[in-house]
XYZ file of C-alpha atoms in Angstrom:
150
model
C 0.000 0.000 0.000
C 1.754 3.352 -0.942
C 1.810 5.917 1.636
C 3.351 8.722 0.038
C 4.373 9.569 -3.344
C 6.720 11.638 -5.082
C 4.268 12.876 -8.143
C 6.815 14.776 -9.828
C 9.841 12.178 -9.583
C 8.183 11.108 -13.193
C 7.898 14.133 -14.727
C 11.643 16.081 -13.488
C 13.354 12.201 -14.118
C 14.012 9.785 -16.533
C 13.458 6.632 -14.311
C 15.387 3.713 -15.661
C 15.649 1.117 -12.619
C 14.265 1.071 -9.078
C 15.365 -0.062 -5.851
C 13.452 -0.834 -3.021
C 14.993 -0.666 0.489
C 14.219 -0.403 3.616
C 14.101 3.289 6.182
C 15.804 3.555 9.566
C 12.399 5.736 11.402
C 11.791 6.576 14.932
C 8.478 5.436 16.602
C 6.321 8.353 15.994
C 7.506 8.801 12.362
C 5.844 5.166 11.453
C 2.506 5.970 12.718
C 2.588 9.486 10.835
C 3.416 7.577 7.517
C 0.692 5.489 8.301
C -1.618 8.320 8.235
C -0.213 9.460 5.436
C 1.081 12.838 6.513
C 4.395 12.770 4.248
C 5.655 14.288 1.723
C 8.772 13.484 -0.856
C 9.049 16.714 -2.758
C 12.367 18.232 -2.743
C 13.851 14.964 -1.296
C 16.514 13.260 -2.767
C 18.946 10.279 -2.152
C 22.794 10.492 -1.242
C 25.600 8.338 -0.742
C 27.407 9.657 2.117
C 30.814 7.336 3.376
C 29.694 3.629 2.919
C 25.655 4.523 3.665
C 22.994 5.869 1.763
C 20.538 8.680 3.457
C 16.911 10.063 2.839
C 17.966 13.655 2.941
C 14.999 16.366 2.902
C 11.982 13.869 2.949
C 9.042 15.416 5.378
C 7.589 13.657 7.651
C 4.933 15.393 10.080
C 4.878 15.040 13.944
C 2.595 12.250 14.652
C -0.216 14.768 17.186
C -0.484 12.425 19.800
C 3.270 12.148 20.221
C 5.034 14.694 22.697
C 8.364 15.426 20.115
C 9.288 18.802 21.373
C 12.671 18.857 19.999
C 11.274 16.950 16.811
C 13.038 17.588 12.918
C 10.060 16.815 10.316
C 13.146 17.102 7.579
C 15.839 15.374 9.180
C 18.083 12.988 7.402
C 17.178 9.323 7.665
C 19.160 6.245 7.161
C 18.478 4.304 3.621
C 19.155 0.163 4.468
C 21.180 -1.488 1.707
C 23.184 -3.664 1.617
C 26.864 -3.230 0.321
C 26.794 -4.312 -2.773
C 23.832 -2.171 -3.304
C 25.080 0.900 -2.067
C 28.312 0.516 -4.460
C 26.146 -0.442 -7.597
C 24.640 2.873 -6.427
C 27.623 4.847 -6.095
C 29.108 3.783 -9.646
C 25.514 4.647 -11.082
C 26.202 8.361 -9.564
C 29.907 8.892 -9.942
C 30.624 7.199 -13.077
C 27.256 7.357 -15.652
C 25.764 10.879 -14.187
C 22.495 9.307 -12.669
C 20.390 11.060 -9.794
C 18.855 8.770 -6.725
C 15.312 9.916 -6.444
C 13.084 8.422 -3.679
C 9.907 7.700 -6.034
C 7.034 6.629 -2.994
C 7.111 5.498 0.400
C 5.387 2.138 0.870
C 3.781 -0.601 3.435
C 5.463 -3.702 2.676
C 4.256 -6.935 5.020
C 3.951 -4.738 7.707
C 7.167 -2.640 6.835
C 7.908 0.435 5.703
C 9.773 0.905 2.751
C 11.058 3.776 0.480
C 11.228 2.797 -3.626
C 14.090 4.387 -4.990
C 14.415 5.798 -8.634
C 17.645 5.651 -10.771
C 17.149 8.414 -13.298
C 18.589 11.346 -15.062
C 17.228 14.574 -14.915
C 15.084 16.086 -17.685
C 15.702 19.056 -19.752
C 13.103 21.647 -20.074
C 12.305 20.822 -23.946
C 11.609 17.286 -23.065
C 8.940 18.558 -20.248
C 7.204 20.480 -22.748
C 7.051 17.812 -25.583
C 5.492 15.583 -22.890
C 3.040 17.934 -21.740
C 1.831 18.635 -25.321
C 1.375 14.610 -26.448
C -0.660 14.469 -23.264
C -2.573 17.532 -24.110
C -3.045 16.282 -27.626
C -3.898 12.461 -26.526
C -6.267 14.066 -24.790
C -7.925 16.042 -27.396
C -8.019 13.392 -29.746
C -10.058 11.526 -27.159
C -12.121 14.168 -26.725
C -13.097 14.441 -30.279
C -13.531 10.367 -30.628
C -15.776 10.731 -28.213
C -17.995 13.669 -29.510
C -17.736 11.850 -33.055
C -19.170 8.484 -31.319
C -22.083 10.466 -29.561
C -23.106 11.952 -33.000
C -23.093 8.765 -35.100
């Protein structure tokens, strides 16, 4: 069951392969996911030392929790395992991609965080998409009238 999703991963990135790992979260954090107050804009992915970290992801204080000195955009830990993380790291380094955290999941009871391996769009591309949508769209439109006449 997704909990939160990054809507414009998609349309800033080229997504070629995702990940899906697991999210190091305190107590209150898991029961504000599970309400669904979240959100994954701005956020991105980094590979700091030998770890990988959730860095600018918000996630709301849970109400019923008493988190006075609480961070709603702190960095969390992203768990991978090693040969992961360097797959990862040559995928940055080496070929130019970006780590993009694409939604936030329930997995069997667990929380996990689907990560995106993509490069970034320029602006041209953005607009060519918007206007084969727009015209996909139309063309539907006018099917449709066409079929209601006939």
């Amino acid at each position: 069951m997704i909990l939160v999703k990054n809507k414009k991963a998609h349309y800033d990135y080229t997504i070629t392969k995702t990940i899906q790992a697991g999210i190091v979260l305190i107590g209150a954090e898991v029961k504000s996911l599970r309400n669904k107050s979240a959100s994954l804009q701005g956020s991105y992915i980094k590979i700091i030392g030998k770890e990988a970290w959730l860095i600018n992801a918000r996630i709301n204080p849970y109400k019923y929790s008493s988190n006075e000195n609480y961070d709603p955009r702190r960095t969390r830990k992203i768990l991978l395992t090693k040969k992961q993380i360097f797959k990862l790291f040559e995928y940055v380094e080496y070929k130019n991609y970006s780590l993009v955290p694409l939604s936030i999941e329930l997995v069997n009871n667990k929380i996990k965080v689907n990560i995106g391996i993509g490069k970034g769009k320029k602006e041209f591309e953005k607009r060519d998409k918007i206007k084969k949508r727009d015209l996909k769209r139309q063309m539907a439109k006018n099917f449709k009238q066409t079929k209601l006449k006939v």
